[in-house]
mmCIF file of C-alpha atoms in Angstrom:
data_model
loop_
_atom_site.group_PDB
_atom_site.id
_atom_site.type_symbol
_atom_site.label_atom_id
_atom_site.label_comp_id
_atom_site.label_asym_id
_atom_site.label_seq_id
_atom_site.Cartn_x
_atom_site.Cartn_y
_atom_site.Cartn_z
ATOM 1 C CA UNK A 1 -25.206 -71.643 -8.130
ATOM 2 C CA UNK A 2 -22.888 -70.950 -5.014
ATOM 3 C CA UNK A 3 -19.374 -70.997 -5.553
ATOM 4 C CA UNK A 4 -17.693 -73.983 -3.445
ATOM 5 C CA UNK A 5 -14.938 -71.355 -2.847
ATOM 6 C CA UNK A 6 -17.145 -68.897 -1.108
ATOM 7 C CA UNK A 7 -18.779 -68.708 2.554
ATOM 8 C CA UNK A 8 -22.046 -67.171 3.402
ATOM 9 C CA UNK A 9 -21.941 -63.488 4.593
ATOM 10 C CA UNK A 10 -21.463 -62.773 8.166
ATOM 11 C CA UNK A 11 -18.932 -65.790 8.853
ATOM 12 C CA UNK A 12 -15.239 -65.998 8.654
ATOM 13 C CA UNK A 13 -12.412 -68.556 8.185
ATOM 14 C CA UNK A 14 -9.600 -68.144 10.868
ATOM 15 C CA UNK A 15 -6.168 -68.958 9.593
ATOM 16 C CA UNK A 16 -2.212 -68.219 10.521
ATOM 17 C CA UNK A 17 -1.960 -65.390 12.661
ATOM 18 C CA UNK A 18 -5.408 -64.580 13.454
ATOM 19 C CA UNK A 19 -6.225 -68.262 14.294
ATOM 20 C CA UNK A 20 -3.042 -68.304 16.616
ATOM 21 C CA UNK A 21 -4.066 -65.327 18.622
ATOM 22 C CA UNK A 22 -8.012 -66.123 18.625
ATOM 23 C CA UNK A 23 -6.824 -69.200 20.507
ATOM 24 C CA UNK A 24 -4.273 -67.259 22.941
ATOM 25 C CA UNK A 25 -7.270 -64.823 23.963
ATOM 26 C CA UNK A 26 -9.362 -67.806 24.394
ATOM 27 C CA UNK A 27 -6.618 -69.835 26.405
ATOM 28 C CA UNK A 28 -5.961 -66.428 28.528
ATOM 29 C CA UNK A 29 -9.871 -65.851 29.226
ATOM 30 C CA UNK A 30 -10.364 -69.527 30.117
ATOM 31 C CA UNK A 31 -7.277 -69.269 32.578
ATOM 32 C CA UNK A 32 -8.977 -66.322 34.262
ATOM 33 C CA UNK A 33 -12.103 -67.749 34.721
ATOM 34 C CA UNK A 34 -10.660 -71.244 36.054
ATOM 35 C CA UNK A 35 -8.632 -69.468 38.271
ATOM 36 C CA UNK A 36 -11.636 -68.057 40.110
ATOM 37 C CA UNK A 37 -13.385 -71.414 40.723
ATOM 38 C CA UNK A 38 -15.542 -71.331 37.589
ATOM 39 C CA UNK A 39 -16.261 -74.626 36.158
ATOM 40 C CA UNK A 40 -16.070 -74.903 32.413
ATOM 41 C CA UNK A 41 -19.238 -76.352 30.319
ATOM 42 C CA UNK A 42 -19.561 -76.933 26.865
ATOM 43 C CA UNK A 43 -23.060 -77.223 25.343
ATOM 44 C CA UNK A 44 -24.238 -78.254 21.999
ATOM 45 C CA UNK A 45 -24.641 -75.786 19.262
ATOM 46 C CA UNK A 46 -28.020 -77.277 18.412
ATOM 47 C CA UNK A 47 -30.891 -76.974 21.129
ATOM 48 C CA UNK A 48 -34.648 -77.316 21.102
ATOM 49 C CA UNK A 49 -36.095 -73.818 19.800
ATOM 50 C CA UNK A 50 -38.115 -73.925 22.989
ATOM 51 C CA UNK A 51 -35.218 -73.261 25.013
ATOM 52 C CA UNK A 52 -34.841 -69.665 23.638
ATOM 53 C CA UNK A 53 -38.639 -68.965 23.026
ATOM 54 C CA UNK A 54 -39.874 -66.049 24.377
ATOM 55 C CA UNK A 55 -38.266 -63.093 25.762
ATOM 56 C CA UNK A 56 -36.610 -64.739 28.873
ATOM 57 C CA UNK A 57 -32.972 -64.689 27.218
ATOM 58 C CA UNK A 58 -33.145 -61.381 25.911
ATOM 59 C CA UNK A 59 -33.275 -63.014 22.309
ATOM 60 C CA UNK A 60 -35.855 -62.031 19.928
ATOM 61 C CA UNK A 61 -37.084 -65.160 18.258
ATOM 62 C CA UNK A 62 -36.780 -63.858 14.797
ATOM 63 C CA UNK A 63 -33.070 -63.410 15.522
ATOM 64 C CA UNK A 64 -32.541 -67.291 15.967
ATOM 65 C CA UNK A 65 -31.602 -69.486 13.236
ATOM 66 C CA UNK A 66 -34.290 -72.154 13.265
ATOM 67 C CA UNK A 67 -35.035 -75.382 11.103
ATOM 68 C CA UNK A 68 -36.664 -78.889 11.804
ATOM 69 C CA UNK A 69 -35.166 -82.318 12.616
ATOM 70 C CA UNK A 70 -36.071 -85.381 10.958
ATOM 71 C CA UNK A 71 -38.820 -86.100 13.447
ATOM 72 C CA UNK A 72 -40.615 -82.398 13.095
ATOM 73 C CA UNK A 73 -39.256 -80.803 16.031
ATOM 74 C CA UNK A 74 -38.158 -77.390 15.804
ATOM 75 C CA UNK A 75 -34.132 -76.791 16.616
ATOM 76 C CA UNK A 76 -32.141 -73.617 16.713
ATOM 77 C CA UNK A 77 -28.641 -72.854 16.521
ATOM 78 C CA UNK A 78 -28.061 -71.248 20.016
ATOM 79 C CA UNK A 79 -28.178 -67.421 19.865
ATOM 80 C CA UNK A 80 -26.085 -67.171 23.105
ATOM 81 C CA UNK A 81 -24.676 -69.248 25.713
ATOM 82 C CA UNK A 82 -26.436 -68.183 28.827
ATOM 83 C CA UNK A 83 -29.849 -69.996 28.161
ATOM 84 C CA UNK A 84 -27.770 -73.298 27.673
ATOM 85 C CA UNK A 85 -26.000 -72.947 30.954
ATOM 86 C CA UNK A 86 -29.033 -72.123 32.824
ATOM 87 C CA UNK A 87 -30.688 -75.549 31.376
ATOM 88 C CA UNK A 88 -27.457 -77.186 32.798
ATOM 89 C CA UNK A 89 -27.770 -75.626 36.091
ATOM 90 C CA UNK A 90 -31.418 -76.692 36.243
ATOM 91 C CA UNK A 91 -30.867 -80.318 35.518
ATOM 92 C CA UNK A 92 -27.673 -81.096 37.595
ATOM 93 C CA UNK A 93 -27.856 -81.811 41.300
ATOM 94 C CA UNK A 94 -27.672 -78.662 43.066
ATOM 95 C CA UNK A 95 -24.930 -79.486 45.817
ATOM 96 C CA UNK A 96 -23.821 -76.658 48.221
ATOM 97 C CA UNK A 97 -23.037 -73.052 48.049
ATOM 98 C CA UNK A 98 -23.020 -71.139 44.452
ATOM 99 C CA UNK A 99 -22.695 -72.478 41.130
ATOM 100 C CA UNK A 100 -20.022 -71.068 38.994
ATOM 101 C CA UNK A 101 -20.141 -71.972 35.268
ATOM 102 C CA UNK A 102 -17.720 -70.582 32.472
ATOM 103 C CA UNK A 103 -17.870 -71.319 28.627
ATOM 104 C CA UNK A 104 -16.291 -70.253 25.375
ATOM 105 C CA UNK A 105 -18.118 -71.355 22.561
ATOM 106 C CA UNK A 106 -19.568 -70.028 19.153
ATOM 107 C CA UNK A 107 -23.218 -68.442 19.026
ATOM 108 C CA UNK A 108 -25.097 -67.764 15.935
ATOM 109 C CA UNK A 109 -27.765 -65.043 14.695
ATOM 110 C CA UNK A 110 -27.011 -61.693 14.004
ATOM 111 C CA UNK A 111 -24.886 -59.436 16.176
ATOM 112 C CA UNK A 112 -22.527 -56.429 15.584
ATOM 113 C CA UNK A 113 -18.913 -57.436 15.919
ATOM 114 C CA UNK A 114 -16.184 -54.790 15.325
ATOM 115 C CA UNK A 115 -18.602 -52.764 13.206
ATOM 116 C CA UNK A 116 -19.467 -55.636 11.129
ATOM 117 C CA UNK A 117 -22.819 -57.791 11.300
ATOM 118 C CA UNK A 118 -21.820 -61.390 12.105
ATOM 119 C CA UNK A 119 -23.917 -64.652 11.845
ATOM 120 C CA UNK A 120 -21.518 -66.762 13.799
ATOM 121 C CA UNK A 121 -19.501 -65.378 16.689
ATOM 122 C CA UNK A 122 -17.443 -66.867 19.612
ATOM 123 C CA UNK A 123 -18.414 -65.737 23.207
ATOM 124 C CA UNK A 124 -16.690 -66.305 26.261
ATOM 125 C CA UNK A 125 -18.510 -65.732 29.788
ATOM 126 C CA UNK A 126 -19.203 -66.674 33.427
ATOM 127 C CA UNK A 127 -22.522 -67.105 35.198
ATOM 128 C CA UNK A 128 -22.543 -67.099 38.937
ATOM 129 C CA UNK A 129 -25.808 -68.704 40.244
ATOM 130 C CA UNK A 130 -27.424 -69.465 43.500
ATOM 131 C CA UNK A 131 -26.386 -66.232 45.425
ATOM 132 C CA UNK A 132 -27.281 -62.577 45.534
ATOM 133 C CA UNK A 133 -25.919 -59.564 47.160
ATOM 134 C CA UNK A 134 -23.482 -57.094 46.543
ATOM 135 C CA UNK A 135 -20.320 -59.042 47.071
ATOM 136 C CA UNK A 136 -21.532 -61.733 44.401
ATOM 137 C CA UNK A 137 -22.207 -58.600 42.157
ATOM 138 C CA UNK A 138 -18.679 -57.301 42.887
ATOM 139 C CA UNK A 139 -17.182 -60.663 42.497
ATOM 140 C CA UNK A 140 -18.557 -60.984 38.706
ATOM 141 C CA UNK A 141 -17.730 -57.371 37.805
ATOM 142 C CA UNK A 142 -14.138 -58.135 38.847
ATOM 143 C CA UNK A 143 -13.970 -61.472 37.042
ATOM 144 C CA UNK A 144 -14.960 -59.651 34.178
ATOM 145 C CA UNK A 145 -12.423 -56.323 34.467
ATOM 146 C CA UNK A 146 -9.534 -58.638 35.333
ATOM 147 C CA UNK A 147 -10.095 -61.225 32.454
ATOM 148 C CA UNK A 148 -9.578 -57.877 30.243
ATOM 149 C CA UNK A 149 -6.813 -56.651 32.031
ATOM 150 C CA UNK A 150 -4.790 -60.354 31.754
ATOM 151 C CA UNK A 151 -5.104 -59.718 28.107
ATOM 152 C CA UNK A 152 -3.133 -56.393 28.262
ATOM 153 C CA UNK A 153 -6.354 -54.233 27.902
ATOM 154 C CA UNK A 154 -6.232 -51.651 30.572
ATOM 155 C CA UNK A 155 -7.796 -48.497 28.509
ATOM 156 C CA UNK A 156 -11.538 -49.561 29.474
ATOM 157 C CA UNK A 157 -14.394 -47.860 31.161
ATOM 158 C CA UNK A 158 -16.877 -50.077 33.247
ATOM 159 C CA UNK A 159 -20.286 -48.571 33.167
ATOM 160 C CA UNK A 160 -22.526 -49.593 35.968
ATOM 161 C CA UNK A 161 -26.312 -49.044 36.156
ATOM 162 C CA UNK A 162 -29.179 -50.797 37.881
ATOM 163 C CA UNK A 163 -32.708 -51.417 36.095
ATOM 164 C CA UNK A 164 -34.646 -51.338 39.700
ATOM 165 C CA UNK A 165 -33.862 -47.661 39.587
ATOM 166 C CA UNK A 166 -36.121 -47.201 36.454
ATOM 167 C CA UNK A 167 -38.425 -49.750 37.521
ATOM 168 C CA UNK A 168 -39.169 -47.765 40.693
ATOM 169 C CA UNK A 169 -39.557 -44.604 38.690
ATOM 170 C CA UNK A 170 -42.061 -45.859 36.332
ATOM 171 C CA UNK A 171 -44.055 -47.246 39.263
ATOM 172 C CA UNK A 172 -44.263 -43.945 40.879
ATOM 173 C CA UNK A 173 -45.401 -42.877 37.496
ATOM 174 C CA UNK A 174 -48.175 -45.377 37.251
ATOM 175 C CA UNK A 175 -46.988 -46.503 33.862
ATOM 176 C CA UNK A 176 -48.006 -49.768 32.504
ATOM 177 C CA UNK A 177 -46.029 -52.670 31.685
ATOM 178 C CA UNK A 178 -46.128 -51.539 27.885
ATOM 179 C CA UNK A 179 -45.263 -47.764 28.713
ATOM 180 C CA UNK A 180 -42.493 -48.899 30.955
ATOM 181 C CA UNK A 181 -40.932 -51.064 28.266
ATOM 182 C CA UNK A 182 -41.583 -48.386 25.849
ATOM 183 C CA UNK A 183 -39.678 -45.712 27.907
ATOM 184 C CA UNK A 184 -36.849 -48.051 29.101
ATOM 185 C CA UNK A 185 -35.886 -48.467 25.350
ATOM 186 C CA UNK A 186 -35.813 -44.838 24.751
ATOM 187 C CA UNK A 187 -33.883 -43.992 27.835
ATOM 188 C CA UNK A 188 -31.496 -46.592 27.105
ATOM 189 C CA UNK A 189 -30.954 -44.934 23.642
ATOM 190 C CA UNK A 190 -30.749 -41.711 25.350
ATOM 191 C CA UNK A 191 -33.188 -40.617 22.611
ATOM 192 C CA UNK A 192 -34.664 -37.403 24.681
ATOM 193 C CA UNK A 193 -36.741 -36.294 21.623
ATOM 194 C CA UNK A 194 -38.768 -39.318 21.043
ATOM 195 C CA UNK A 195 -39.038 -39.817 24.691
ATOM 196 C CA UNK A 196 -40.629 -36.225 25.250
ATOM 197 C CA UNK A 197 -43.057 -36.970 22.266
ATOM 198 C CA UNK A 198 -43.823 -40.373 23.677
ATOM 199 C CA UNK A 199 -44.669 -39.171 26.947
ATOM 200 C CA UNK A 200 -47.003 -36.245 25.523
ATOM 201 C CA UNK A 201 -48.868 -38.594 23.132
ATOM 202 C CA UNK A 202 -49.581 -40.976 26.538
ATOM 203 C CA UNK A 203 -50.797 -38.075 28.185
ATOM 204 C CA UNK A 204 -48.239 -38.369 31.119
ATOM 205 C CA UNK A 205 -47.622 -35.556 33.769
ATOM 206 C CA UNK A 206 -45.744 -32.870 32.559
ATOM 207 C CA UNK A 207 -43.621 -32.605 35.734
ATOM 208 C CA UNK A 208 -42.908 -36.286 35.702
ATOM 209 C CA UNK A 209 -42.140 -36.625 32.047
ATOM 210 C CA UNK A 210 -39.460 -33.862 32.426
ATOM 211 C CA UNK A 211 -37.936 -35.691 35.165
ATOM 212 C CA UNK A 212 -37.920 -38.941 32.587
ATOM 213 C CA UNK A 213 -36.084 -36.605 30.213
ATOM 214 C CA UNK A 214 -33.335 -35.841 33.042
ATOM 215 C CA UNK A 215 -32.829 -39.342 33.567
ATOM 216 C CA UNK A 216 -31.232 -39.799 30.338
ATOM 217 C CA UNK A 217 -28.365 -37.359 31.682
ATOM 218 C CA UNK A 218 -27.927 -39.210 34.851
ATOM 219 C CA UNK A 219 -24.587 -40.694 34.073
ATOM 220 C CA UNK A 220 -20.780 -39.639 34.836
ATOM 221 C CA UNK A 221 -18.497 -40.102 37.887
ATOM 222 C CA UNK A 222 -19.525 -40.408 41.420
ATOM 223 C CA UNK A 223 -21.489 -37.627 41.911
ATOM 224 C CA UNK A 224 -24.249 -39.038 40.020
ATOM 225 C CA UNK A 225 -25.140 -40.817 43.131
ATOM 226 C CA UNK A 226 -26.265 -37.600 44.823
ATOM 227 C CA UNK A 227 -27.839 -36.292 41.532
ATOM 228 C CA UNK A 228 -29.822 -39.788 41.332
ATOM 229 C CA UNK A 229 -30.818 -39.165 45.177
ATOM 230 C CA UNK A 230 -32.096 -35.595 44.160
ATOM 231 C CA UNK A 231 -33.958 -36.540 41.093
ATOM 232 C CA UNK A 232 -36.300 -38.993 42.509
ATOM 233 C CA UNK A 233 -35.961 -39.148 46.409
ATOM 234 C CA UNK A 234 -38.478 -42.352 46.481
ATOM 235 C CA UNK A 235 -37.632 -44.751 49.118
ATOM 236 C CA UNK A 236 -37.210 -47.647 46.613
ATOM 237 C CA UNK A 237 -34.839 -45.627 44.334
ATOM 238 C CA UNK A 238 -32.691 -44.198 47.402
ATOM 239 C CA UNK A 239 -32.114 -47.787 48.339
ATOM 240 C CA UNK A 240 -30.771 -48.678 45.006
ATOM 241 C CA UNK A 241 -28.601 -45.841 45.026
ATOM 242 C CA UNK A 242 -27.143 -46.964 47.907
ATOM 243 C CA UNK A 243 -26.683 -50.283 46.835
ATOM 244 C CA UNK A 244 -25.216 -49.553 43.475
ATOM 245 C CA UNK A 245 -22.834 -47.176 45.502
ATOM 246 C CA UNK A 246 -21.900 -49.721 47.638
ATOM 247 C CA UNK A 247 -20.996 -52.185 44.933
ATOM 248 C CA UNK A 248 -18.767 -49.177 43.253
ATOM 249 C CA UNK A 249 -16.871 -48.791 46.312
ATOM 250 C CA UNK A 250 -16.283 -52.565 46.695
ATOM 251 C CA UNK A 251 -14.680 -52.683 42.994
ATOM 252 C CA UNK A 252 -12.727 -49.466 43.651
ATOM 253 C CA UNK A 253 -11.316 -51.038 46.635
ATOM 254 C CA UNK A 254 -9.283 -53.223 44.766
ATOM 255 C CA UNK A 255 -7.450 -50.246 43.069
ATOM 256 C CA UNK A 256 -7.179 -51.822 39.362
ATOM 257 C CA UNK A 257 -6.419 -49.758 36.520
ATOM 258 C CA UNK A 258 -9.406 -49.391 34.626
ATOM 259 C CA UNK A 259 -12.091 -46.617 34.983
ATOM 260 C CA UNK A 260 -15.588 -46.914 36.437
ATOM 261 C CA UNK A 261 -18.497 -44.639 35.300
ATOM 262 C CA UNK A 262 -22.107 -44.749 36.652
ATOM 263 C CA UNK A 263 -25.290 -44.474 34.477
ATOM 264 C CA UNK A 264 -28.735 -44.906 35.691
ATOM 265 C CA UNK A 265 -30.206 -44.548 31.998
ATOM 266 C CA UNK A 266 -28.848 -47.807 31.077
ATOM 267 C CA UNK A 267 -31.701 -50.263 31.036
ATOM 268 C CA UNK A 268 -31.542 -53.082 28.847
ATOM 269 C CA UNK A 269 -34.305 -55.341 28.532
ATOM 270 C CA UNK A 270 -36.553 -54.911 31.681
ATOM 271 C CA UNK A 271 -38.252 -58.462 30.883
ATOM 272 C CA UNK A 272 -34.823 -60.171 31.644
ATOM 273 C CA UNK A 273 -32.475 -57.918 33.730
ATOM 274 C CA UNK A 274 -33.580 -57.601 37.180
ATOM 275 C CA UNK A 275 -30.727 -55.411 39.055
ATOM 276 C CA UNK A 276 -27.077 -54.480 38.385
ATOM 277 C CA UNK A 277 -26.223 -54.020 34.709
ATOM 278 C CA UNK A 278 -23.049 -53.140 33.252
ATOM 279 C CA UNK A 279 -21.104 -52.861 30.228
ATOM 280 C CA UNK A 280 -17.238 -52.515 29.374
ATOM 281 C CA UNK A 281 -16.502 -49.811 26.656
ATOM 282 C CA UNK A 282 -13.047 -49.323 24.920
ATOM 283 C CA UNK A 283 -12.256 -46.142 22.899
ATOM 284 C CA UNK A 284 -10.846 -48.569 20.352
ATOM 285 C CA UNK A 285 -14.483 -50.147 19.580
ATOM 286 C CA UNK A 286 -17.670 -49.101 19.043
ATOM 287 C CA UNK A 287 -19.579 -51.771 20.912
ATOM 288 C CA UNK A 288 -19.005 -52.934 24.263
ATOM 289 C CA UNK A 289 -16.170 -55.586 25.187
ATOM 290 C CA UNK A 290 -18.352 -56.994 27.816
ATOM 291 C CA UNK A 291 -21.754 -56.783 28.924
ATOM 292 C CA UNK A 292 -23.987 -58.661 31.536
ATOM 293 C CA UNK A 293 -26.031 -57.889 34.807
ATOM 294 C CA UNK A 294 -28.292 -59.684 37.354
ATOM 295 C CA UNK A 295 -31.142 -61.797 35.983
ATOM 296 C CA UNK A 296 -32.800 -63.257 39.218
ATOM 297 C CA UNK A 297 -35.964 -64.499 37.219
ATOM 298 C CA UNK A 298 -34.123 -66.582 34.684
ATOM 299 C CA UNK A 299 -33.885 -69.872 36.434
ATOM 300 C CA UNK A 300 -37.633 -69.833 37.206
ATOM 301 C CA UNK A 301 -38.213 -70.367 33.625
ATOM 302 C CA UNK A 302 -36.182 -73.692 33.691
ATOM 303 C CA UNK A 303 -38.171 -74.909 37.104
ATOM 304 C CA UNK A 304 -35.214 -74.184 39.452
ATOM 305 C CA UNK A 305 -35.704 -70.788 41.049
ATOM 306 C CA UNK A 306 -32.400 -68.914 42.188
ATOM 307 C CA UNK A 307 -30.769 -65.841 41.740
ATOM 308 C CA UNK A 308 -28.257 -65.293 38.808
ATOM 309 C CA UNK A 309 -25.615 -62.823 37.359
ATOM 310 C CA UNK A 310 -23.544 -63.076 34.366
ATOM 311 C CA UNK A 311 -21.525 -61.753 31.483
ATOM 312 C CA UNK A 312 -20.318 -62.562 28.116
ATOM 313 C CA UNK A 313 -17.764 -61.136 26.043
ATOM 314 C CA UNK A 314 -17.276 -61.018 22.243
ATOM 315 C CA UNK A 315 -13.618 -62.780 21.381
ATOM 316 C CA UNK A 316 -13.760 -61.049 17.913
ATOM 317 C CA UNK A 317 -14.155 -57.629 19.672
ATOM 318 C CA UNK A 318 -11.510 -58.342 22.059
ATOM 319 C CA UNK A 319 -9.211 -59.240 18.923
ATOM 320 C CA UNK A 320 -10.025 -56.319 17.281
ATOM 321 C CA UNK A 321 -9.036 -54.080 20.475
ATOM 322 C CA UNK A 322 -5.502 -56.116 20.897
ATOM 323 C CA UNK A 323 -4.986 -55.803 17.036
ATOM 324 C CA UNK A 324 -5.658 -51.866 17.228
ATOM 325 C CA UNK A 325 -3.373 -51.448 20.393
ATOM 326 C CA UNK A 326 -0.559 -53.304 18.158
ATOM 327 C CA UNK A 327 -0.642 -56.006 20.621
ATOM 328 C CA UNK A 328 -1.118 -58.664 17.817
ATOM 329 C CA UNK A 329 2.266 -59.169 15.587
ATOM 330 C CA UNK A 330 2.941 -62.596 14.482
ATOM 331 C CA UNK A 331 2.810 -66.371 15.538
ATOM 332 C CA UNK A 332 6.074 -67.478 17.093
ATOM 333 C CA UNK A 333 8.573 -68.965 14.652
ATOM 334 C CA UNK A 334 9.099 -72.603 14.456
ATOM 335 C CA UNK A 335 12.328 -73.472 16.150
ATOM 336 C CA UNK A 336 13.936 -75.830 13.587
ATOM 337 C CA UNK A 337 13.296 -76.507 10.050
ATOM 338 C CA UNK A 338 14.990 -79.536 9.065
ATOM 339 C CA UNK A 339 15.441 -81.380 5.966
ATOM 340 C CA UNK A 340 17.519 -84.462 4.902
ATOM 341 C CA UNK A 341 19.067 -85.364 1.585
ATOM 342 C CA UNK A 342 17.997 -88.877 1.948
ATOM 343 C CA UNK A 343 14.624 -88.692 3.314
ATOM 344 C CA UNK A 344 12.598 -91.342 4.778
ATOM 345 C CA UNK A 345 13.052 -92.824 8.582
ATOM 346 C CA UNK A 346 16.454 -90.781 9.131
ATOM 347 C CA UNK A 347 14.483 -87.441 8.325
ATOM 348 C CA UNK A 348 11.701 -88.657 10.771
ATOM 349 C CA UNK A 349 14.409 -89.214 13.474
ATOM 350 C CA UNK A 350 16.344 -86.284 13.163
ATOM 351 C CA UNK A 351 12.880 -84.453 13.778
ATOM 352 C CA UNK A 352 12.096 -86.731 16.815
ATOM 353 C CA UNK A 353 15.550 -85.712 18.123
ATOM 354 C CA UNK A 354 14.901 -81.983 18.033
ATOM 355 C CA UNK A 355 11.288 -82.571 19.446
ATOM 356 C CA UNK A 356 12.681 -84.254 22.321
ATOM 357 C CA UNK A 357 14.771 -81.238 23.184
ATOM 358 C CA UNK A 358 11.226 -79.502 23.318
ATOM 359 C CA UNK A 359 11.683 -77.735 20.301
ATOM 360 C CA UNK A 360 9.168 -77.042 17.378
ATOM 361 C CA UNK A 361 9.994 -78.777 14.167
ATOM 362 C CA UNK A 362 8.970 -78.507 10.743
ATOM 363 C CA UNK A 363 9.953 -81.017 8.392
ATOM 364 C CA UNK A 364 10.979 -79.939 4.909
ATOM 365 C CA UNK A 365 10.431 -82.408 2.007
ATOM 366 C CA UNK A 366 12.643 -80.446 -0.226
ATOM 367 C CA UNK A 367 14.736 -82.486 -2.980
ATOM 368 C CA UNK A 368 17.898 -80.843 -2.539
ATOM 369 C CA UNK A 369 19.927 -78.222 -0.327
ATOM 370 C CA UNK A 370 18.937 -75.436 -2.751
ATOM 371 C CA UNK A 371 15.286 -76.154 -2.588
ATOM 372 C CA UNK A 372 15.639 -76.206 1.234
ATOM 373 C CA UNK A 373 17.421 -73.130 1.404
ATOM 374 C CA UNK A 374 14.593 -71.225 -0.690
ATOM 375 C CA UNK A 375 11.892 -72.895 1.880
ATOM 376 C CA UNK A 376 14.080 -71.710 4.806
ATOM 377 C CA UNK A 377 14.180 -67.946 3.447
ATOM 378 C CA UNK A 378 10.227 -68.065 3.053
ATOM 379 C CA UNK A 379 9.413 -69.569 6.384
ATOM 380 C CA UNK A 380 12.486 -67.797 8.484
ATOM 381 C CA UNK A 381 12.365 -70.396 11.369
ATOM 382 C CA UNK A 382 14.860 -69.798 14.249
ATOM 383 C CA UNK A 383 17.137 -72.111 12.611
ATOM 384 C CA UNK A 384 17.336 -74.256 9.568
ATOM 385 C CA UNK A 385 19.522 -77.562 9.267
ATOM 386 C CA UNK A 386 19.784 -79.803 6.100
ATOM 387 C CA UNK A 387 21.331 -82.893 6.653
ATOM 388 C CA UNK A 388 23.323 -85.034 3.726
ATOM 389 C CA UNK A 389 24.469 -88.602 4.615
ATOM 390 C CA UNK A 390 24.020 -88.098 8.436
ATOM 391 C CA UNK A 391 26.129 -84.684 8.268
ATOM 392 C CA UNK A 392 25.076 -81.229 8.207
ATOM 393 C CA UNK A 393 25.285 -79.720 4.757
ATOM 394 C CA UNK A 394 23.705 -76.511 5.492
ATOM 395 C CA UNK A 395 22.685 -74.425 8.558
ATOM 396 C CA UNK A 396 21.484 -70.948 9.068
ATOM 397 C CA UNK A 397 19.719 -69.059 11.865
ATOM 398 C CA UNK A 398 17.136 -66.209 11.202
#
């Protein structure tokens, strides 16, 4: 029998300082998103399973939490928030111009968060729909980066890649869709040994297989662009290198205090991403702070084709980094702890008076001045005041 005081593995209670700073992080992210014209949306935790079915969202079906409703229809707790936002975008009137949506909400499934497997985690993110091109890509990258900077996180690296480069390479090598997916997974993991074995088992040309293995090391500073042009001087590859270099130049022109790295070996889920891919990495965390990219074919699955790019960031991972930086200390103290020997309406009236001055007030129900002083010593508000017969019997600042 499960103890009523227990909670399932992979979920957490938030209280005290942790709950306070979690809300502060969410508030900062929300302000950053809204300042850039993103409209906040809130979607239900429960969706029909068909919303996430298949590989269109980059979510494995077996990773979703599923169950049936009273009518026998299969439901799912949302494993991410991009798909529900895509559903909203497909059902609302289009209007004019690009669509900008942002969100902060919980998702469910299984995800690594600050080194732990989580079944429930809070995501924040933005989706920019209905527009393509390097300016839109740069805007989305800067939105993600500046959101982290506004939180006080500067020591992070924004890794930029482009799945189109690997697609062109695999097309050049006449790889099948299955071979392309396998090669992409091994390159994304930077698993050279397994990639070499796979290429040999598939009977690939030895020279081409060697080039594929070299692609794993195609990451670093801006010198990578020239190396990418030399490794596969194909027309399609060269165009993609030019595109990524232009995006990089546009982002660098803002002269913001974070590092940029290029990684042509970044190849997450080729069935989902179609162009730019990126992630933000901190030396204080073994997992990405933010990840995203362009997925121009996603909206086709909802009956309204349009280009799309977005990102998501884990609030738990952000909290972990801020805590490691020493940026999370304690909740602000209450302005006043107030007590009154007579209690009743007089106590409530005195509390209302302080609140009218804009102060945060905690009412004490201590039975006498000594008990009040003990409570004040434990709570340590900015000020503690105890009244008796309308006059101050005890007052102390902490």
